[in-house]
Coordinates of C-alpha atoms in Angstrom, one line a residue:
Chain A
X1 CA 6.1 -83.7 -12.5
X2 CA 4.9 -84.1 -15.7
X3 CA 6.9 -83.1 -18.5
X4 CA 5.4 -79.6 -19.7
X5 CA 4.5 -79.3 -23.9
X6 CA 7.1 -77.3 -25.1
X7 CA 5.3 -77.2 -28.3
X8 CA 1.7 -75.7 -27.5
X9 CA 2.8 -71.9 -27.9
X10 CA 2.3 -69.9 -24.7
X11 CA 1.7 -66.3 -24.0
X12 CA 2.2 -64.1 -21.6
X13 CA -1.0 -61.6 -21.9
X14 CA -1.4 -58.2 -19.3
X15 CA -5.1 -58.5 -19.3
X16 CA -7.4 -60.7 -17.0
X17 CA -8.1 -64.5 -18.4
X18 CA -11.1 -65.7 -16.9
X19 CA -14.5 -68.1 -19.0
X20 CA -15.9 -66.4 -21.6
X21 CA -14.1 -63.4 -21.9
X22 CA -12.1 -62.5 -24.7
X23 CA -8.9 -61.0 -24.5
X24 CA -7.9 -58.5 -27.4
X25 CA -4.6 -59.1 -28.9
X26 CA -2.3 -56.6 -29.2
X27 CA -0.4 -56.0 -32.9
X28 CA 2.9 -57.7 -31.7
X29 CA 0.9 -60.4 -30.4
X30 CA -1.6 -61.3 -33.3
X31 CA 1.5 -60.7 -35.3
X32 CA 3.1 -63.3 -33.4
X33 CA 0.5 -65.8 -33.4
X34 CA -0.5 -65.2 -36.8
X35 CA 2.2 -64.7 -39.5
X36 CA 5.0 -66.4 -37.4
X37 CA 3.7 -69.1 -35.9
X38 CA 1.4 -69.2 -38.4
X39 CA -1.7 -70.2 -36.4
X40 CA -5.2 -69.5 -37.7
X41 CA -8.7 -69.6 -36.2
X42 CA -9.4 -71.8 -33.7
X43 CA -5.9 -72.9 -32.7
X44 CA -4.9 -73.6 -29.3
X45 CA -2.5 -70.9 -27.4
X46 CA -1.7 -71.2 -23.4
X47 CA -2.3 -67.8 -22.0
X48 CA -1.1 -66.4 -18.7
X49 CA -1.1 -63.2 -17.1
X50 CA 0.7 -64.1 -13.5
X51 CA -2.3 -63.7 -11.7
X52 CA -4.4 -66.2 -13.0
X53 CA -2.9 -69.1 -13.9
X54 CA -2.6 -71.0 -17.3
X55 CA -5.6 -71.2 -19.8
X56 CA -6.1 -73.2 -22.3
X57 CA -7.4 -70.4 -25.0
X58 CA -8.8 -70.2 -28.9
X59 CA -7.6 -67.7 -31.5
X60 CA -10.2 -66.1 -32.9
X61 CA -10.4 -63.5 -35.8
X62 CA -7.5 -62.6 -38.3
X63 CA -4.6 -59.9 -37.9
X64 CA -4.9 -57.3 -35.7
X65 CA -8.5 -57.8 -34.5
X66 CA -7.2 -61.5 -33.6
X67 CA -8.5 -62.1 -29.5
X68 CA -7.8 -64.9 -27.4
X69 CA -11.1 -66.9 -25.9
X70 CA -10.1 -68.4 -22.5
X71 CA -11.7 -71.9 -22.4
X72 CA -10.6 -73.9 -19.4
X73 CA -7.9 -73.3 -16.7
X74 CA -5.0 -75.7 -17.2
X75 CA -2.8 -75.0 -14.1
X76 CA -3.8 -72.8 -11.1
X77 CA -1.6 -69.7 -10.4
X78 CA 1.1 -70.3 -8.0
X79 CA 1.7 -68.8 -4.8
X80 CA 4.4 -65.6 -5.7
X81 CA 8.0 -66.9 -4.7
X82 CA 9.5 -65.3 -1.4
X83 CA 12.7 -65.5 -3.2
X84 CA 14.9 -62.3 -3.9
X85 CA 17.7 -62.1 -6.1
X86 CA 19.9 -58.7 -6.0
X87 CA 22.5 -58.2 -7.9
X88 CA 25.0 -55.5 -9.5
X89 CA 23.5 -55.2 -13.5
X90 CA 25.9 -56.6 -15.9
X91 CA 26.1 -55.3 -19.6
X92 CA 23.9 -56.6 -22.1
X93 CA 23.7 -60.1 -22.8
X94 CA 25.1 -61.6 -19.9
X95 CA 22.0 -59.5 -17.8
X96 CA 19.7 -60.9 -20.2
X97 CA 21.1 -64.2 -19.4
X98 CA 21.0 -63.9 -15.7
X99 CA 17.1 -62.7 -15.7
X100 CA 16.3 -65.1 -17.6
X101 CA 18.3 -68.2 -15.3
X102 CA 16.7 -66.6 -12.2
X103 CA 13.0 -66.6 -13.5
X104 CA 14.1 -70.7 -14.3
X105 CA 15.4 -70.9 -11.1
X106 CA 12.4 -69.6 -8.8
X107 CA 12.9 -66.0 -8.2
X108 CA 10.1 -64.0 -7.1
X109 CA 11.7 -60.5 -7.2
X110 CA 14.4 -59.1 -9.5
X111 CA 16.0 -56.1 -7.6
X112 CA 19.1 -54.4 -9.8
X113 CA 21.7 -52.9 -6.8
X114 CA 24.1 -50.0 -7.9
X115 CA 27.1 -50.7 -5.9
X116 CA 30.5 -48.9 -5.7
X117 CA 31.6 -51.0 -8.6
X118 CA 29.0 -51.3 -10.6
X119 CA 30.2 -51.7 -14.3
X120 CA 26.4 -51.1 -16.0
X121 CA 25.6 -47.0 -15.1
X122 CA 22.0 -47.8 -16.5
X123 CA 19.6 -50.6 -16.3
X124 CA 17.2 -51.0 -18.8
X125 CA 13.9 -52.3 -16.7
X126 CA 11.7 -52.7 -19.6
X127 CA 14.8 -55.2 -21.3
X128 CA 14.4 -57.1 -18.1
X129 CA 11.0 -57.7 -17.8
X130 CA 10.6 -58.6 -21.5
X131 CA 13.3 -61.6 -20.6
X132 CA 11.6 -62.2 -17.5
X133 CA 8.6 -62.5 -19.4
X134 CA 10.7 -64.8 -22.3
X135 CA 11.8 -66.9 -19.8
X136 CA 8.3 -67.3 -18.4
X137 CA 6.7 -68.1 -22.2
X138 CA 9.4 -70.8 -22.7
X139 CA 9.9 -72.6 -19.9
X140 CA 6.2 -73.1 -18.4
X141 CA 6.4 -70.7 -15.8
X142 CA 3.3 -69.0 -14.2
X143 CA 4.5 -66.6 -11.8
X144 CA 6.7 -63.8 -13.3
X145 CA 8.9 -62.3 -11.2
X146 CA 8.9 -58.7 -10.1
X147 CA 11.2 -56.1 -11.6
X148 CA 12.3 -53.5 -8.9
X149 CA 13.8 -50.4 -10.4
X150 CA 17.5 -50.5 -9.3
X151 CA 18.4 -48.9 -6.3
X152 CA 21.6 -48.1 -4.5
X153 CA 22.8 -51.0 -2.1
X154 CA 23.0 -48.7 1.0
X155 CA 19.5 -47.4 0.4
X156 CA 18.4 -50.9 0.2
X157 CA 20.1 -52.1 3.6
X158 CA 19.3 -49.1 5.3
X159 CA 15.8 -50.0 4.7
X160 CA 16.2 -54.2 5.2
X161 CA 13.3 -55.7 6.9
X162 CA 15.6 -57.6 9.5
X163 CA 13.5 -60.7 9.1
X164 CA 14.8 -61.4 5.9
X165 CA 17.5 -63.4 5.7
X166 CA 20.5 -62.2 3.4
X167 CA 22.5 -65.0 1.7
X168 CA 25.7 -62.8 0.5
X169 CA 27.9 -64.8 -2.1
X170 CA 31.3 -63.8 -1.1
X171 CA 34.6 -64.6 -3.0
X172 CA 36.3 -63.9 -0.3
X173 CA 34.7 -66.6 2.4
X174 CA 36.8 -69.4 3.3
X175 CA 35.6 -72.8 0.8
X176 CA 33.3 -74.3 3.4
X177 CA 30.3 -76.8 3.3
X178 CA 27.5 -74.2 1.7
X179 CA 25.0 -76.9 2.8
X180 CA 25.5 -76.8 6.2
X181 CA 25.7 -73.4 6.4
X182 CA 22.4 -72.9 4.6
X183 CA 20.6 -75.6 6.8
X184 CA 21.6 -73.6 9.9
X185 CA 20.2 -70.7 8.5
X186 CA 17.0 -69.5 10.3
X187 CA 13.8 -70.1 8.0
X188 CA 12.0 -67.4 6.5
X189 CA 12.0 -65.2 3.5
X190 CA 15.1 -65.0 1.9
X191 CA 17.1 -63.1 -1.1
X192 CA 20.5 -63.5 -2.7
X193 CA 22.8 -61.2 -3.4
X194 CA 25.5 -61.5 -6.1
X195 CA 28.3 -58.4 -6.1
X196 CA 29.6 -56.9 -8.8
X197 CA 32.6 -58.7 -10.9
X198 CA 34.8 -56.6 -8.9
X199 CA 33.6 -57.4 -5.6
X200 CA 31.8 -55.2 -3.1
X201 CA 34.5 -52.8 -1.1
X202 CA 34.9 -52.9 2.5
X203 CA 32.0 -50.6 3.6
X204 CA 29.5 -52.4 1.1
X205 CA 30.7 -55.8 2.8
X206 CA 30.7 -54.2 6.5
X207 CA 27.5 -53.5 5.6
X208 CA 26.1 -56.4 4.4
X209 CA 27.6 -58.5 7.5
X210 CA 25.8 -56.3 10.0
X211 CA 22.3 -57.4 9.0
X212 CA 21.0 -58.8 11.7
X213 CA 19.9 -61.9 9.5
X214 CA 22.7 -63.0 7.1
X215 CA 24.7 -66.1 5.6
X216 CA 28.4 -65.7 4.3
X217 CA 27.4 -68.1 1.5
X218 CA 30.9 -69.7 -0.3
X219 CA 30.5 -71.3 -3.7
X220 CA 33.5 -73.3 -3.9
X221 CA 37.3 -72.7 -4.9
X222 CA 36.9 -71.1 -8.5
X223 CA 36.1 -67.6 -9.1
X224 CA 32.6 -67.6 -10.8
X225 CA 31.1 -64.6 -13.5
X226 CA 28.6 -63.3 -11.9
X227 CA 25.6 -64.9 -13.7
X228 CA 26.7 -68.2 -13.2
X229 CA 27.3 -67.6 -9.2
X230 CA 23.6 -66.5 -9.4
X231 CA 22.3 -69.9 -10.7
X232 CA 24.6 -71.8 -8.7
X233 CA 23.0 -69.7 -6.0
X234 CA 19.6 -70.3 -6.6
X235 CA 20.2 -74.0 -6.8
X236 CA 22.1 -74.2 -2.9
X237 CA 19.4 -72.1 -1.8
X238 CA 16.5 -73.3 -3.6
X239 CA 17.8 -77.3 -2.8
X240 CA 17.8 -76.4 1.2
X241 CA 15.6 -73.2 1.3
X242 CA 12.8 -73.7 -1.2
X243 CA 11.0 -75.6 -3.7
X244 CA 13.6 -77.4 -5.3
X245 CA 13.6 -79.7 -2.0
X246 CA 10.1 -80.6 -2.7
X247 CA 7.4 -81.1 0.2
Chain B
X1 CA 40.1 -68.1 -0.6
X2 CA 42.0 -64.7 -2.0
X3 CA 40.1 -62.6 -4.5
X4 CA 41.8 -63.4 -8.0
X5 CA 43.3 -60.7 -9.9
X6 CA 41.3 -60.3 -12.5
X7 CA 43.2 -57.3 -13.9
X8 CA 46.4 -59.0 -14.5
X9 CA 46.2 -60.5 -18.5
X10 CA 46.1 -64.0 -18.4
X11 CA 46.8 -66.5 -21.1
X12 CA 46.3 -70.3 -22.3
X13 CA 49.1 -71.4 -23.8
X14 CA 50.1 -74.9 -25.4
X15 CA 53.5 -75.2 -24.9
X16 CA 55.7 -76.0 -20.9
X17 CA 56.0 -73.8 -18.9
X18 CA 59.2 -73.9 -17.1
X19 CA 62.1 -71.3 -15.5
X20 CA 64.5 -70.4 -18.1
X21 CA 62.5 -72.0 -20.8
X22 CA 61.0 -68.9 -22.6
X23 CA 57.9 -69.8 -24.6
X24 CA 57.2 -68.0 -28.2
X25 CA 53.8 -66.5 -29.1
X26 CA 51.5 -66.9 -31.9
X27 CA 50.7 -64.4 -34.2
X28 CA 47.3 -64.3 -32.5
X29 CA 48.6 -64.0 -28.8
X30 CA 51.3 -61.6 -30.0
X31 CA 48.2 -59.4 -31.8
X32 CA 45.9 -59.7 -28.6
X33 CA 49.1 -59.1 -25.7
X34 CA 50.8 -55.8 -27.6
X35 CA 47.8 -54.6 -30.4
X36 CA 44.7 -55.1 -28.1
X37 CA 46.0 -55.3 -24.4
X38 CA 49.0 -52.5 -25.5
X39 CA 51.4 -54.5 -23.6
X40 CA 55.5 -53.8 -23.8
X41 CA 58.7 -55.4 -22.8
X42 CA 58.8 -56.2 -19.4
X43 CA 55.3 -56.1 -18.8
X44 CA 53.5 -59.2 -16.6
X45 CA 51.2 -62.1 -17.8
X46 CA 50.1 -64.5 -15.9
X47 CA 50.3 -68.4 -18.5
X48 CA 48.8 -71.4 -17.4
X49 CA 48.8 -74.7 -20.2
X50 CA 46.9 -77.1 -18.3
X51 CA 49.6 -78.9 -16.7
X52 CA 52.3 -76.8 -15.3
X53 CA 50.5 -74.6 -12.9
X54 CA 50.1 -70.7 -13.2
X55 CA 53.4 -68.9 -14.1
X56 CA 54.2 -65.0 -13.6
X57 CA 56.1 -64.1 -17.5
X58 CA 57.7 -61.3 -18.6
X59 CA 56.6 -60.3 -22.4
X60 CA 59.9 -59.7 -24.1
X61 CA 60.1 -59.0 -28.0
X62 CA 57.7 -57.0 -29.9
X63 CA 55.1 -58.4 -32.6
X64 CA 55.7 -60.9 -34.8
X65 CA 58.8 -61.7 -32.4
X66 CA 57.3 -61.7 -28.6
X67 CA 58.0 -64.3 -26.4
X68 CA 57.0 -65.0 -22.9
X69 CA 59.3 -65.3 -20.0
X70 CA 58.4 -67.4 -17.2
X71 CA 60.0 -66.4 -14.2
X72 CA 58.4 -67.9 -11.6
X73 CA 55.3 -70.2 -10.2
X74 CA 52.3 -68.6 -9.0
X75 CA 50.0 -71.4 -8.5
X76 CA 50.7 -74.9 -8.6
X77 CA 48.8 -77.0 -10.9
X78 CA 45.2 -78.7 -9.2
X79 CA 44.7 -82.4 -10.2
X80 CA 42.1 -82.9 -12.9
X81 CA 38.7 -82.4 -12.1
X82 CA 37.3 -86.2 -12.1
X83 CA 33.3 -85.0 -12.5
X84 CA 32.4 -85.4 -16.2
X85 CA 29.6 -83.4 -17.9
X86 CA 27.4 -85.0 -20.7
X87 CA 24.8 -83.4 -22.5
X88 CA 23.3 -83.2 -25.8
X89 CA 24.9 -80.9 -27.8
X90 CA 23.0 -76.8 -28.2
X91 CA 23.1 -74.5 -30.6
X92 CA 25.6 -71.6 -31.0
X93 CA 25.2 -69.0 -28.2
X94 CA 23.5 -71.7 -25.6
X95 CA 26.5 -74.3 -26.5
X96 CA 29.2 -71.5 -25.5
X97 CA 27.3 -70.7 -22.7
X98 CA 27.1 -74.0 -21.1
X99 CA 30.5 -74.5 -22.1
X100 CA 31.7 -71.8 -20.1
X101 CA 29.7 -72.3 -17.4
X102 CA 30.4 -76.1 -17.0
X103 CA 34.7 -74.6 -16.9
X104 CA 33.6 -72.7 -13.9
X105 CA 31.7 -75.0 -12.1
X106 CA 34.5 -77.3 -12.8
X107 CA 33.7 -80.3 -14.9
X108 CA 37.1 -82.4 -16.1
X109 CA 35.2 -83.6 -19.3
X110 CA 32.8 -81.9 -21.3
X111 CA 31.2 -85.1 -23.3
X112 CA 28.7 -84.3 -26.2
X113 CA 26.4 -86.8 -26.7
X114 CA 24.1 -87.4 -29.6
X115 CA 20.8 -88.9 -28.2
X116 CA 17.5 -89.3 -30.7
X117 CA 16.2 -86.3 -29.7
X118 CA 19.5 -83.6 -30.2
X119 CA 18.8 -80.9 -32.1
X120 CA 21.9 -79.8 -33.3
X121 CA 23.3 -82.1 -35.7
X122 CA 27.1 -81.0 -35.7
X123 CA 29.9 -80.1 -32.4
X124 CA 32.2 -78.2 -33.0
X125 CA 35.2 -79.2 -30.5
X126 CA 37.2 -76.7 -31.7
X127 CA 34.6 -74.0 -30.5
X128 CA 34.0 -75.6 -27.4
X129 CA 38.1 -75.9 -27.1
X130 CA 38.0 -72.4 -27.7
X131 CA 34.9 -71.3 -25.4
X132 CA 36.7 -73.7 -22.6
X133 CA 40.0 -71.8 -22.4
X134 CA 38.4 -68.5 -22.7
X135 CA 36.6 -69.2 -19.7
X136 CA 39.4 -71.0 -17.9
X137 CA 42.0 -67.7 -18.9
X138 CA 39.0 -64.9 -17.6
X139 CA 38.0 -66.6 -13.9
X140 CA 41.5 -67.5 -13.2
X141 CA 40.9 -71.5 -13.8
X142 CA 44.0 -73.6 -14.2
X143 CA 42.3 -77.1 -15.3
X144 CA 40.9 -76.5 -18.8
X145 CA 38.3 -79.5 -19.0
X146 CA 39.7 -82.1 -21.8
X147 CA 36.5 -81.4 -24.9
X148 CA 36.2 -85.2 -25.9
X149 CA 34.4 -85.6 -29.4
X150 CA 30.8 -86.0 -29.6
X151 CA 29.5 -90.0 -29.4
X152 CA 26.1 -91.6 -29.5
X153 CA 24.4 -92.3 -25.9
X154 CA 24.1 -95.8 -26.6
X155 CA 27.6 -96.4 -27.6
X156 CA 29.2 -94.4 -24.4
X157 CA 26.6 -96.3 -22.2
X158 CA 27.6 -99.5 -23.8
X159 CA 31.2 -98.7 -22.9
X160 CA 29.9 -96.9 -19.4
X161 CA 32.5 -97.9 -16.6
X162 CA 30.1 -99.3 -13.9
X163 CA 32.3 -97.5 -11.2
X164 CA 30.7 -94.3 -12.0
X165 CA 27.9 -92.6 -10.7
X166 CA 25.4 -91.0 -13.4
X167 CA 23.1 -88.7 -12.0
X168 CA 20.4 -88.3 -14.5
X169 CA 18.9 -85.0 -14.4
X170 CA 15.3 -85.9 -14.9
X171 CA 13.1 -83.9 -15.7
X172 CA 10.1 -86.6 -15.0
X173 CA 11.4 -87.5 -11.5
X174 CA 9.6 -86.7 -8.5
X175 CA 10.3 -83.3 -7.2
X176 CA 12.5 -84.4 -3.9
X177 CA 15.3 -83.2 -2.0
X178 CA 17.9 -83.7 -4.4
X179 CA 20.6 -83.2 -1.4
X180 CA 19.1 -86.4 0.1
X181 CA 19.6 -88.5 -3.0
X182 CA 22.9 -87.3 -3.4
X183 CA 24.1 -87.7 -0.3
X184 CA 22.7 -91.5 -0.2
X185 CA 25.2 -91.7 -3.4
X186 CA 28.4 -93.7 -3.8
X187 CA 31.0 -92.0 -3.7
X188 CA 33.5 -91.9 -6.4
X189 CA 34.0 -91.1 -10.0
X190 CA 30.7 -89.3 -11.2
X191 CA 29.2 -87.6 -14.0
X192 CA 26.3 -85.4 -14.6
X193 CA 23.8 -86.1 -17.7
X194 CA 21.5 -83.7 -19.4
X195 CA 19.2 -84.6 -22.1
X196 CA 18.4 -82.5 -25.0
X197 CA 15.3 -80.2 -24.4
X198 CA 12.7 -82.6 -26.1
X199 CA 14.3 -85.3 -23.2
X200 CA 15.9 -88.6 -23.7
X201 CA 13.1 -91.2 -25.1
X202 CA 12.2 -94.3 -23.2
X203 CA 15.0 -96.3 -24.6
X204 CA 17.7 -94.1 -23.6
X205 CA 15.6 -93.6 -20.3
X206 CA 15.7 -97.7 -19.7
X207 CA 19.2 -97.5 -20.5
X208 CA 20.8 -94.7 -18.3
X209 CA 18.4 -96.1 -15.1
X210 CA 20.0 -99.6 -16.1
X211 CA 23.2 -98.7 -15.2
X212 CA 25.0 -99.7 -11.7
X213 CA 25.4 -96.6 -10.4
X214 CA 22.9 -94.3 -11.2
X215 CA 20.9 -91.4 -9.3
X216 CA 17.7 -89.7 -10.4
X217 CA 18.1 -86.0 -9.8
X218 CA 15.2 -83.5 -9.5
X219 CA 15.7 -80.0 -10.5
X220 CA 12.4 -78.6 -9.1
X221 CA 9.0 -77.8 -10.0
X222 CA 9.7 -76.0 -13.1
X223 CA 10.9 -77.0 -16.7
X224 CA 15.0 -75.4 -16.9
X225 CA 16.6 -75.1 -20.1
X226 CA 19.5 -77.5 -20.6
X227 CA 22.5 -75.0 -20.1
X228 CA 20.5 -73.7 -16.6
X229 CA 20.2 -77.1 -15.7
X230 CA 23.7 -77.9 -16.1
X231 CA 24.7 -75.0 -13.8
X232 CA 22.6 -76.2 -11.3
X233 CA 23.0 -79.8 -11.2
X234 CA 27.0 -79.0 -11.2
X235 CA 26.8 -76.8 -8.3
X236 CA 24.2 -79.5 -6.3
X237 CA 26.4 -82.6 -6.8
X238 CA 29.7 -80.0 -6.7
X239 CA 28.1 -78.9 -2.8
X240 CA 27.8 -82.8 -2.1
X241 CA 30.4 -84.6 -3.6
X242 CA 32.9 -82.1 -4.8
X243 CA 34.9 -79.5 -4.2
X244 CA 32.1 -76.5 -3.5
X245 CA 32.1 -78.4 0.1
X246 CA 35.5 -77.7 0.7
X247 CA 38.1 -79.8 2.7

């Protein structure tokens, strides 16, 4: 893979991209582009949208009636990842943190779950998509993930499409080979679900092992914070699972 | 594995830890056990130092005058991790970060190195020291990784013993199954390498694929920031050659 220009400034635009049409800026952006990056007419930007991959785009116009011209695709749109990530929302920066490492790592969905010990009483969707979409800007990524408005976890696995296979992070699994465990795992689509710091209670967990498709997924002898367990996580699954293996 | 107790207090301390051998506070533990936690005489704290193993105290004293009691062992005291982490130093809130995250995905050595392309021009040990046993003291960790002071890539490769595996995080490797390449590795002594987020240049590229023992490893299609990337190649060599594998 080759290394991705961290320095061309990227943008994550709502509108369409496609040849010859221009894309109206809105007052953050051409305020962005403009007085702090300090770009003027005719400078390069990378614009994306998540639909239609990266174009390589011209500033035009000053201020707020600055537009973007899309001139050339750069890199196709990728297919949306399968991958799910639930988790109990942590408070403030350490759920900024943990959107952000899961766009990084590959997720395709972002679904909040209010558990029986859920710390966080509110989750501000709006604060997660703007790191989702930070994340995205930063780090080269086309496809940004899907923000799910959270939802309680027994509403959620009373409602589990069976063929998706649950990898459940659990403190409380006996240390054992994640690897092979993940390799036996039956192939499909897939989520991950990270419990609150205090762990899910007995029902939640009773639950959670009666899906028909699920892994018991330990991630070695330490306890982890939650939004480390999450990238740790990603990487088993991704490495056996999904793209990170390559192919 | 038993759920740790993360509701019992839990503090670093520097001096031994023995039966009998009660241990005085500083100001600052003092202020944080009886001012912040409202802790009295009698009342339970787990103390770890790093080399002792995990001891149930009793606080006795008040203020300027507490001491702890150690009455008896509750863990014994792991053997030092051996997996070192090296990376080019970040700034502020992405340094602590990684810090803490390296603690729990249990590094032994936490090695800045300067490399042409680091960004931050200062390390501040003592932060990291401090970020280390924070970490360590809140997921129940009894190995606080040793914080060695930052050196220049070329003088620690220089020195490099040729026993140890380095496995390169590279961000211009092939995407392949990273599980293959580190299961195809020697085993023994290993650390884990991360450049700084412009990448190592071709010199310092020559130089870390010129030593003995060295792996290539591929994080995946897309660009990760340094401290996700150090998560994640912890927990892929950890689920290969460590201690996320169990036994």
């Amino acid at each position: 893979m080759a290394r991705y220009d961290f320095s061309a400034p990227r943008l994550y635009l709502e509108g369409d991209l496609a040849a010859g049409a221009p894309v109206p800026l809105s007052k953050d952006q051409a305020h962005y582009l403009t007085n702090v990056l300090r770009l003027g007419n005719g400078d390069l930007v990378l614009a994306f949208n998540g639909r239609d991959g990266e174009w390589r785009c011209t500033l035009e116009g000053r201020k707020a009636s600055a537009t973007l011209h899309p001139a050339e695709t750069t890199r196709p749109q990728p297919a949306p990842a399968a991958l799910q990530l639930l988790f109990a929302p942590l408070k403030h920066a350490r759920l900024d943190y943990m959107v952000q490492k899961a766009v990084e790592m590959g997720a395709g969905v972002l679904q909040p779950v209010i558990t029986r010990r859920t710390q966080a009483a509110r989750v501000n969707e709006d604060r997660m998509r703007a790191n989702a979409v930070e994340a995205a800007e930063q780090c080269g990524i086309l496809a940004v993930p899907e923000v799910r408005p959270a939802a309680r976890l027994d509403a959620l696995l009373a409602g589990w499409d069976p063929a998706r296979l649950m990898v459940f992070c659990d403190e409380d699994a006996e240390v054992a080979d994640p690897l092979a465990a993940l390799r036996a795992a039956p192939r499909g689509p897939a989520a991950v679900v990270i419990g609150p710091e205090g762990g899910f209670d007995e029902a939640e967990r009773a639950a959670l092992l009666a899906l028909p498709r699920h892994l018991r997924l330990s991630l070695g002898p330490r306890i982890l914070r939650a939004d480390t367990a999450a990238v740790a996580a990603l990487a088993l699954v991704g490495a056996v699972l999904g793209d990170l293996a390559g192919g």
